[in-house]
Short mmCIF file of C-alpha atoms and ligand atoms in Angstrom, two decimals:
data_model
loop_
_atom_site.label_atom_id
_atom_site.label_comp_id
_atom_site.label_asym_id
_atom_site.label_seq_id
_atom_site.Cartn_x
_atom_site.Cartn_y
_atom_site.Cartn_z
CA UNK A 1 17.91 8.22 21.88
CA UNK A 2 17.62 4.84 19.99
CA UNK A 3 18.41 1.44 21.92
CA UNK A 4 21.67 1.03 19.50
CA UNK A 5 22.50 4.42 19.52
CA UNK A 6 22.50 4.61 23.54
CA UNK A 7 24.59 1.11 24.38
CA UNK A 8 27.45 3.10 22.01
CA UNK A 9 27.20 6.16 23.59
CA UNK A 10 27.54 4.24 27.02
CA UNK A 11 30.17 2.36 26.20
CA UNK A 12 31.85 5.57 24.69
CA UNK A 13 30.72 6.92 28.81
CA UNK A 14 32.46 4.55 30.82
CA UNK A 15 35.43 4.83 28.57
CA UNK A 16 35.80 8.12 28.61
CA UNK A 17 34.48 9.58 31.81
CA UNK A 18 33.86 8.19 35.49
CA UNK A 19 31.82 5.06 35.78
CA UNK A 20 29.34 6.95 38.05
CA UNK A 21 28.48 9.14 35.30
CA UNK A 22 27.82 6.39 32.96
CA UNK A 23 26.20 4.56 35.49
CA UNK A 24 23.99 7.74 35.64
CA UNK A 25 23.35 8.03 32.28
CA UNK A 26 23.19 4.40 31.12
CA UNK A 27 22.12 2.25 34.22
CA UNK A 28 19.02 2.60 36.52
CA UNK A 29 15.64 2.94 34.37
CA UNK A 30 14.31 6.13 34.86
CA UNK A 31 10.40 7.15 33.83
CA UNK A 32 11.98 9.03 30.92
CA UNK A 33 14.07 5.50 29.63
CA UNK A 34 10.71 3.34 29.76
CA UNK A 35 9.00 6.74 28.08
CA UNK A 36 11.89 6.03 25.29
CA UNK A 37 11.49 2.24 24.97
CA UNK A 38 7.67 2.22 24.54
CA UNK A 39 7.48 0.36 27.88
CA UNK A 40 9.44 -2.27 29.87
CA UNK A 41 7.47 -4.60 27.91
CA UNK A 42 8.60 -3.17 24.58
CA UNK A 43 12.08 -3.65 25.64
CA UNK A 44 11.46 -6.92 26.22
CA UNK A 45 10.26 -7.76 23.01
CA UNK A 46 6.69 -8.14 24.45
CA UNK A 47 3.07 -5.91 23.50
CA UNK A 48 2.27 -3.73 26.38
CA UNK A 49 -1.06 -2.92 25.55
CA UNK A 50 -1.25 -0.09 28.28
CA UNK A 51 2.00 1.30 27.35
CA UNK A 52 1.36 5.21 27.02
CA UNK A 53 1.19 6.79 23.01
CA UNK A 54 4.45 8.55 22.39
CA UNK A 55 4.38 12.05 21.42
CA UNK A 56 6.93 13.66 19.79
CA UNK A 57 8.35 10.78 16.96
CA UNK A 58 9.23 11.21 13.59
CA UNK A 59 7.48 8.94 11.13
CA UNK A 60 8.72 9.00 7.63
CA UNK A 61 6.43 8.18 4.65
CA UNK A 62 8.39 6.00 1.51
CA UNK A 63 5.11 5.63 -0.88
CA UNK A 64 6.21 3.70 -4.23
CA UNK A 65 5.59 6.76 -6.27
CA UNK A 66 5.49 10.67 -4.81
CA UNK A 67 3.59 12.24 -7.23
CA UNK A 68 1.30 9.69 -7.88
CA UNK A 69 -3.04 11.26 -6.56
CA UNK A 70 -3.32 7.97 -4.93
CA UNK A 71 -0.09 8.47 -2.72
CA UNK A 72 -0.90 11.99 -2.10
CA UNK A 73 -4.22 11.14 -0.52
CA UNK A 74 -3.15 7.96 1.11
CA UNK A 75 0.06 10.02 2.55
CA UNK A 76 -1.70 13.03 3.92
CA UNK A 77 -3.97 11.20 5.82
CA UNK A 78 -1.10 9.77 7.64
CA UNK A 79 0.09 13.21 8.15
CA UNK A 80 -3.60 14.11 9.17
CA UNK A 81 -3.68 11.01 12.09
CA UNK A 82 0.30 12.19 13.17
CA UNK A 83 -0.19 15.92 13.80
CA UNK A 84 -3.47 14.50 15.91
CA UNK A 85 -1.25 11.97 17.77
CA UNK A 86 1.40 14.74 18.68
CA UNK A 87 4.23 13.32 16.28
CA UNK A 88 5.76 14.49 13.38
CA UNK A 89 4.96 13.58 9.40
CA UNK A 90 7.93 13.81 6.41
CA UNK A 91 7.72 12.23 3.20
CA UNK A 92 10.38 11.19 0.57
CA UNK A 93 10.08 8.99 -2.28
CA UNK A 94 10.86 8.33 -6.11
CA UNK A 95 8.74 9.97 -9.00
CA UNK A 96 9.27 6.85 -11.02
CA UNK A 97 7.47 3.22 -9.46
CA UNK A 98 9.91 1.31 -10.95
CA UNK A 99 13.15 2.69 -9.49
CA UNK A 100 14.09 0.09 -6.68
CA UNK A 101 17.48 1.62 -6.38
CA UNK A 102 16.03 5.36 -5.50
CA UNK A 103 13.43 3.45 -2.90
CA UNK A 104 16.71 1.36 -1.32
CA UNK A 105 18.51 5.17 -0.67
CA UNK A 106 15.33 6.59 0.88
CA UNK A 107 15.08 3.76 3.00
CA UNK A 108 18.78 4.24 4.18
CA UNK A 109 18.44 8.33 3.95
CA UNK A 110 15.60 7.60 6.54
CA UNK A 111 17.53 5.46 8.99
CA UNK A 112 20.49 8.11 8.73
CA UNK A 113 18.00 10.86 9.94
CA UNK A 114 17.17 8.13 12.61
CA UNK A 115 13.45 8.63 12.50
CA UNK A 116 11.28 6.99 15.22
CA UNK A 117 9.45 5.00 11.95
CA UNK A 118 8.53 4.22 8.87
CA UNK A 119 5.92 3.39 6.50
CA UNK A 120 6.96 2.31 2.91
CA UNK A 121 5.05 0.97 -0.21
CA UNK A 122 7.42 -1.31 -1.56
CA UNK A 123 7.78 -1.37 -5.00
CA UNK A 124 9.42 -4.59 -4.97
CA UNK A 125 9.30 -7.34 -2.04
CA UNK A 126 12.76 -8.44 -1.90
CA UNK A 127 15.13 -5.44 -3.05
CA UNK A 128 14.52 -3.35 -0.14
CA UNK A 129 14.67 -5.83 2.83
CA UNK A 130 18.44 -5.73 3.71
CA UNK A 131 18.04 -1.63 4.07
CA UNK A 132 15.21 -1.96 6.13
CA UNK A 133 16.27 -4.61 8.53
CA UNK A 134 19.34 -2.24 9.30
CA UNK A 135 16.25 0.03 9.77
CA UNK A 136 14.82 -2.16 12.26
CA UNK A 137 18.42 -3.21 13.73
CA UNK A 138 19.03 0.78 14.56
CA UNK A 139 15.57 0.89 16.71
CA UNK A 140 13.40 2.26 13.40
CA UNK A 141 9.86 0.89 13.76
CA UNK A 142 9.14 -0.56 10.24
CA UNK A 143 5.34 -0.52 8.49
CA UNK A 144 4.92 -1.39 5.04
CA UNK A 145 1.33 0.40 3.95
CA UNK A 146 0.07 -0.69 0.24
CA UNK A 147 2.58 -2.84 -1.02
CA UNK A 148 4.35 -5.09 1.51
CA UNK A 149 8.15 -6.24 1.20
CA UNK A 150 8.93 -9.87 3.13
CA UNK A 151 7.27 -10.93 6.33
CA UNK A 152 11.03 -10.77 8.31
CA UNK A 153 12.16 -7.48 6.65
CA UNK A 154 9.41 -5.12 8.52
CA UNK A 155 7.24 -5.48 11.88
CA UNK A 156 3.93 -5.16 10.10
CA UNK A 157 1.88 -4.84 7.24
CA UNK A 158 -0.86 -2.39 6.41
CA UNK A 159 -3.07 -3.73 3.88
CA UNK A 160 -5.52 -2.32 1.88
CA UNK A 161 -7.73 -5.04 2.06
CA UNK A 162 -7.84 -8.93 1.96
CA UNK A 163 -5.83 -9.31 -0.86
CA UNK A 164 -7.88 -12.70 -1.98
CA UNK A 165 -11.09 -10.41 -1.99
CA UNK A 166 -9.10 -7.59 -3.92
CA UNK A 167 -8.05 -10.35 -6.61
CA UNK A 168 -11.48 -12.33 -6.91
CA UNK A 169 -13.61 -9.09 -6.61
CA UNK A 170 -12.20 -7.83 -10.14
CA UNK A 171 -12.63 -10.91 -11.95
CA UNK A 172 -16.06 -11.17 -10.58
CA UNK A 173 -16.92 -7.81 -11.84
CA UNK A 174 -15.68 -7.88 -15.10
CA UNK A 175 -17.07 -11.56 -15.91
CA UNK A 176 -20.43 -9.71 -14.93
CA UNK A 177 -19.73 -7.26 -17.22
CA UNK A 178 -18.97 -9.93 -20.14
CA UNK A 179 -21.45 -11.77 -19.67
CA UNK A 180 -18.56 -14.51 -18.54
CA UNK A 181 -17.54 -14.85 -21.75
CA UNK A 182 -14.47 -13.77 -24.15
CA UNK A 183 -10.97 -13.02 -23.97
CA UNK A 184 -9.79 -10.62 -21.07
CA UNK A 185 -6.27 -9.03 -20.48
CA UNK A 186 -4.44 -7.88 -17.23
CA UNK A 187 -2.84 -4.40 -17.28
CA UNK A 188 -0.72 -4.29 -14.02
CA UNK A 189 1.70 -1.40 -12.90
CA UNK A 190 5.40 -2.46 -12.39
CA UNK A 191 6.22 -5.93 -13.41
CA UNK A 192 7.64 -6.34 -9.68
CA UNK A 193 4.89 -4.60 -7.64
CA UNK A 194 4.29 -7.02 -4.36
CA UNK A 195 0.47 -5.74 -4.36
CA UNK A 196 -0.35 -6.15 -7.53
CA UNK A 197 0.93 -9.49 -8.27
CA UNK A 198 -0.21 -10.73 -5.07
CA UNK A 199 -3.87 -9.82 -6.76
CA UNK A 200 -3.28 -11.12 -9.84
CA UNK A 201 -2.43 -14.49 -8.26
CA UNK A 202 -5.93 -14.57 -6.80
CA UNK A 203 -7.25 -13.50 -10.48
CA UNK A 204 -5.86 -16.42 -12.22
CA UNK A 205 -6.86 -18.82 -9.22
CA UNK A 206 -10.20 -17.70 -9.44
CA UNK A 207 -10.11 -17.77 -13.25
CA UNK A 208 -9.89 -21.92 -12.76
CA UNK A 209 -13.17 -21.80 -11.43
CA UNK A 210 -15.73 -23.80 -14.12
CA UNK A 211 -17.97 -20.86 -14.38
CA UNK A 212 -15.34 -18.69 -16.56
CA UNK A 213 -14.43 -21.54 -18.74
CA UNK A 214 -15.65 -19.28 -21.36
CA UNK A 215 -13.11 -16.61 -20.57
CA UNK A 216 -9.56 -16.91 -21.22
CA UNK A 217 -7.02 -14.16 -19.80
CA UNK A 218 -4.67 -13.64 -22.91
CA UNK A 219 -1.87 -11.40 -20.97
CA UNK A 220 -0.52 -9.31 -18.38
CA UNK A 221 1.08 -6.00 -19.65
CA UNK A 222 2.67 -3.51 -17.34
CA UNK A 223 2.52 0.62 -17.66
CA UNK A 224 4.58 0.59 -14.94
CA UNK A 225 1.87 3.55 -12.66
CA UNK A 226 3.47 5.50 -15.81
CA UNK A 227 0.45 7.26 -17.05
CA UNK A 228 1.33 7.24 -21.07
CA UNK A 229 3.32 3.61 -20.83
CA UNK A 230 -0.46 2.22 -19.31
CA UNK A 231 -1.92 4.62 -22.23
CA UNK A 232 -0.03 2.57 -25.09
CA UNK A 233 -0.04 -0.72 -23.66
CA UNK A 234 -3.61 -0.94 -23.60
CA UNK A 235 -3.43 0.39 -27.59
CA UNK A 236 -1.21 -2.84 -27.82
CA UNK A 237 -3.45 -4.97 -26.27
CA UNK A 238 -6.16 -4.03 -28.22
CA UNK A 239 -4.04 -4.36 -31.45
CA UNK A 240 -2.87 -7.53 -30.52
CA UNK A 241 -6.11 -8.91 -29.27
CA UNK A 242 -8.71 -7.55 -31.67
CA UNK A 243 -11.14 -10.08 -29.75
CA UNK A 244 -10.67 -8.73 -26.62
CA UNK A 245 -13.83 -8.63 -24.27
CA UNK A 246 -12.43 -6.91 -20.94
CA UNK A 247 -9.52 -5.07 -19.29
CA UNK A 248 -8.56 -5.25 -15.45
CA UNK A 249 -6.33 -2.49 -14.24
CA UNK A 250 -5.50 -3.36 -10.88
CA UNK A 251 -3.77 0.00 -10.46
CA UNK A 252 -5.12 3.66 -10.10
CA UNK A 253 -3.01 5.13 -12.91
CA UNK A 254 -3.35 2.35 -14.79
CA UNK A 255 -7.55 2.22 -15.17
CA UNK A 256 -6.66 5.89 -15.75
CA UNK A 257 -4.90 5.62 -18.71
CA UNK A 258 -7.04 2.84 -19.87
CA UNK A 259 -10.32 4.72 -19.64
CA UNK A 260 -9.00 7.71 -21.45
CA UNK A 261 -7.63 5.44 -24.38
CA UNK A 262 -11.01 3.23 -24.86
CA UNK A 263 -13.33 6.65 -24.57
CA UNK A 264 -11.71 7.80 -27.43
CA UNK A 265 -11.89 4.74 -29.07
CA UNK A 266 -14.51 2.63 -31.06
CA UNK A 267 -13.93 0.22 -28.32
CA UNK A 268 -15.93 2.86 -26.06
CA UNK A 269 -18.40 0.95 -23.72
CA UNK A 270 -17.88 -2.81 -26.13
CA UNK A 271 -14.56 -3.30 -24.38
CA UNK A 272 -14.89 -3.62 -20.73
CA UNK A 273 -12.64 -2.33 -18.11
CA UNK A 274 -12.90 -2.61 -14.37
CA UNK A 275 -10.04 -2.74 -11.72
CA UNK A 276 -8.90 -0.44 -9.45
CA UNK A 277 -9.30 3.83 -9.66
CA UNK A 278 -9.73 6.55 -7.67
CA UNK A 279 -13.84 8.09 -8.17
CA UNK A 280 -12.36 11.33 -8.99
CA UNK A 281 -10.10 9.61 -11.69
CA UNK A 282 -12.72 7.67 -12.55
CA UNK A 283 -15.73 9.83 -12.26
CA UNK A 284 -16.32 11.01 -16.20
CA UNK A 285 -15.81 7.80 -17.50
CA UNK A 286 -18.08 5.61 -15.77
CA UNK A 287 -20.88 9.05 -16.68
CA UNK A 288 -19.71 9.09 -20.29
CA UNK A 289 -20.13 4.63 -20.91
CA UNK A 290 -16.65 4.00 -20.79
CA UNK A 291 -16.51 2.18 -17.30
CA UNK A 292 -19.71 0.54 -15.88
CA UNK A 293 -17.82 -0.24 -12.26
CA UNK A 294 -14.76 -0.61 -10.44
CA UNK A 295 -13.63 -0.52 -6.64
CA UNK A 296 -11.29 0.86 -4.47
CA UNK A 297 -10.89 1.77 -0.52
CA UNK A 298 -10.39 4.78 0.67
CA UNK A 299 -6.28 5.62 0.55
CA UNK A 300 -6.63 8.45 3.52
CA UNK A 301 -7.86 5.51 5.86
CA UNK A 302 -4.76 3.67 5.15
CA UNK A 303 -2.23 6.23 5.11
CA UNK A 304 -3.54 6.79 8.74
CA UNK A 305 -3.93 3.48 9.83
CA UNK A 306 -0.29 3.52 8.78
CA UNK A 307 0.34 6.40 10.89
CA UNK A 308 -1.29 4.92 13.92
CA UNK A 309 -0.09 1.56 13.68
CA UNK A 310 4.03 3.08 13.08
CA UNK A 311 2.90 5.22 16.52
CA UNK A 312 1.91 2.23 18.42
CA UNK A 313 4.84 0.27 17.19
CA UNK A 314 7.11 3.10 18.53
CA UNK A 315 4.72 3.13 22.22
CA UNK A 316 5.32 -0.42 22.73
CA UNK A 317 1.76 -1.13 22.59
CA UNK A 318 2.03 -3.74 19.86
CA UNK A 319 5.32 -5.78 18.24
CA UNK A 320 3.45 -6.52 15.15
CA UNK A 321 3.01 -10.18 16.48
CA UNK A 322 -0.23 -12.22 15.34
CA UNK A 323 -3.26 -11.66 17.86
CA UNK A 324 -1.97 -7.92 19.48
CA UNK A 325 -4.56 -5.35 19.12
CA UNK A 326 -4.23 -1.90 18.85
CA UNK A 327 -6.59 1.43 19.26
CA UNK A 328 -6.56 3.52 15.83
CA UNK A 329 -7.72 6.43 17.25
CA UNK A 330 -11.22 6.85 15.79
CA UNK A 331 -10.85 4.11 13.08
CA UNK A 332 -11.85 1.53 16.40
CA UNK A 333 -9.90 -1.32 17.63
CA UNK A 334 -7.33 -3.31 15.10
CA UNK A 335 -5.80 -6.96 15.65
CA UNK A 336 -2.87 -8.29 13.98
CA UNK A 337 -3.17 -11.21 11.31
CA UNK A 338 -1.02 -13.99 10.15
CA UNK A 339 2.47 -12.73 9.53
CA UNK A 340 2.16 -9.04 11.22
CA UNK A 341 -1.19 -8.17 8.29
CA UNK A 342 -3.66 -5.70 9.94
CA UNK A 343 -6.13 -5.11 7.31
CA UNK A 344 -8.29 -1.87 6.38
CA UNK A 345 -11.51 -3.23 5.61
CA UNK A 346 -13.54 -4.04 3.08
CA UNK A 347 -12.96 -2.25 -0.34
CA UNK A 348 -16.13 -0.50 -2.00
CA UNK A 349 -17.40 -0.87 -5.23
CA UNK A 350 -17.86 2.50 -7.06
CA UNK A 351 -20.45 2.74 -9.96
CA UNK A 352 -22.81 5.21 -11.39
CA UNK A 353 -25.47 4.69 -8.55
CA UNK A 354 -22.80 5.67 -5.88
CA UNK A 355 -19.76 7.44 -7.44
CA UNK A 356 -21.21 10.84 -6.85
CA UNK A 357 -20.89 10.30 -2.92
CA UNK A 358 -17.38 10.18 -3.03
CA UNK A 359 -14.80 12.70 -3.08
CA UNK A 360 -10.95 11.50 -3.37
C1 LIG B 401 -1.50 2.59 -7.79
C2 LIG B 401 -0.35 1.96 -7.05
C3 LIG B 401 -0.75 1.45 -5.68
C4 LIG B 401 -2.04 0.65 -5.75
C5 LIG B 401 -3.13 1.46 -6.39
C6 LIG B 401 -4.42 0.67 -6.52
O1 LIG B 401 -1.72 3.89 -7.34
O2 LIG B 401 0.16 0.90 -7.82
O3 LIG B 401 0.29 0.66 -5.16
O4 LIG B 401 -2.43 0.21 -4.48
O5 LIG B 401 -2.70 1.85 -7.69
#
């Protein structure tokens, strides 16, 4: 039973019943009440590092998008990593990544069900942070995986990967591509998407840089992860921009939808397009010229490093304070960043040299 959940039904006790019962009940910590708390430690708001790993919890996945390849990997390998730990996996989410309002009713279907956690890919940072702190304020371990909300409305943040590398990477690689030169255009997924603004930040900061003074990025469009919206915008930037040099897609339905629309286009291979994608996506078009190289990290490693890290929020054995550290199982040791961030790794970048290795 949750911490909130239990002071009510004490109170309810002792009003209702003799105090010894709810004495019984409510007062003396028994092994099974520190078991329940994650720890002593835990219930003190501190990281028992020692503190045993729960078995038995409930961890609900909220990805931005259900039926979205990328979500279905990323997902199942938290499913993978909670069957292992002894816990149990459900999933709920939108089929649009641009309904907010569908997210915010998961959120609060999830806390209803009183799961032991969470991990949700926000699709926007500050719509969903009221439903999750009554999350949090009900016992519910929070983990945003993917796409974070605000530091206060969750206890920690699974990132994909430093999101400064993420942003500077794909510039870097598609200046390579151009030669550093010409006019380049964005095409993001939904206009409010915490990751992928967060990236495209980092783009235009490393766009000052002197050595792309010969590039200029002309705009940011948005398919919204909505395979024929990203389809048509890039026919509109192209129309637009009749100029245009290169394409980043920061997003794994979005290089999708790109790379179909340039390889059957006479921009095949002269426009450029890096970003984001998934090898099996992205496998015939980097063979057939469209797409010389693009990068991504593996999803199943951070659908279960969401897994494990919900788990050890739920044991006690972290808070999700800067400096705790954490075993993910066979992933190694993780420690907690600035602001509650663990981070995956290091992204890889896939081109035709390596893309056959991969399989997701
Ligand atoms: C899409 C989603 C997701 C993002 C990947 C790269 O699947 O927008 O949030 O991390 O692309």
């Amino acid at each position: 039973m949750r911490k909130a959940s239990l002071s009510r039904t004490c109170a309810a006790l002792a009003a209702v019943t003799s105090l010894a019962l709810a004495a019984t009940a409510c007062g003396g910590t028994t092994k099974e009440d520190v078991k329940n708390d994650g720890g002593s430690a835990a219930a003190a708001g501190q990281a028992d590092p020692d503190a045993p790993t729960r078995k038995g919890l409930t961890v609900g996945f909220l990805p931005k998008q259900v039926n979205n390849p990328y979500f279905t990997t990323a997902d199942k390998g938290g499913e993978k990593a909670l069957k292992e730990l002894g816990s149990t996996y459900k999933e709920a989410g939108p089929s649009s990544a641009t309904d907010t309002a569908g997210q915010v009713s998961y959120v609060n279907t999830l806390t209803q069900q009183q799961v032991d956690a969470m991990a949700v890919s926000a699709q926007d940072p500050g719509a969903l942070c009221t439903a999750l702190k009554q999350a949090m304020k009900n016992g519910i371990k929070v983990v945003t995986y993917d796409s974070d909300t605000t530091a206060g409305c969750r206890n920690a943040f699974v990132s994909q990967a430093s999101a400064e590398d993420l942003g500077r990477t794909e510039v870097q690689l598609l200046a390579e591509q151009i030669d550093h030169e010409g006019e380049i255009a964005i095409l993001s997924a939904a206009q409010t998407a915490t990751n992928q603004n967060t990236w495209i930040e980092f783009m235009k900061d490393e766009l000052e840089d002197p050595k792309y003074k010969d590039m200029k990025l002309v705009e940011v469009a948005y398919g919204n992860d909505d395979a024929q919206q990203s389809f048509q915008q890039t026919q509109g930037l192209l129309q637009k921009h009749p100029d245009l040099k290169g394409i980043i897609s920061p997003t794994t339905v979005g290089i999708k939808a790109a790379a179909q629309y340039l390889s059957g286009s006479k921009y095949k291979g002269k426009v450029k397009l890096t970003g984001l994608g998934t090898p099996n996506d992205m496998r015939k078009y980097v063979k057939n010229g469209t797409v010389e190289a693009f990068a991504l990290w593996d999803p199943a490693k951070l659908g279960e490093l969401a897994a494990r890290t919900a788990v050890a929020l739920a044991s006690g054995q972290i808070t999700g304070k800067e400096g705790e550290t954490f075993e993910a199982g066979a992933m190694g040791e993780y420690t907690i960043g600035e602001d509650g961030v663990i981070n995956l790794g290091k992204p890889t970048v896939f081109d035709a040299g390596n893309i056959d290795d991969f399989d997701f």
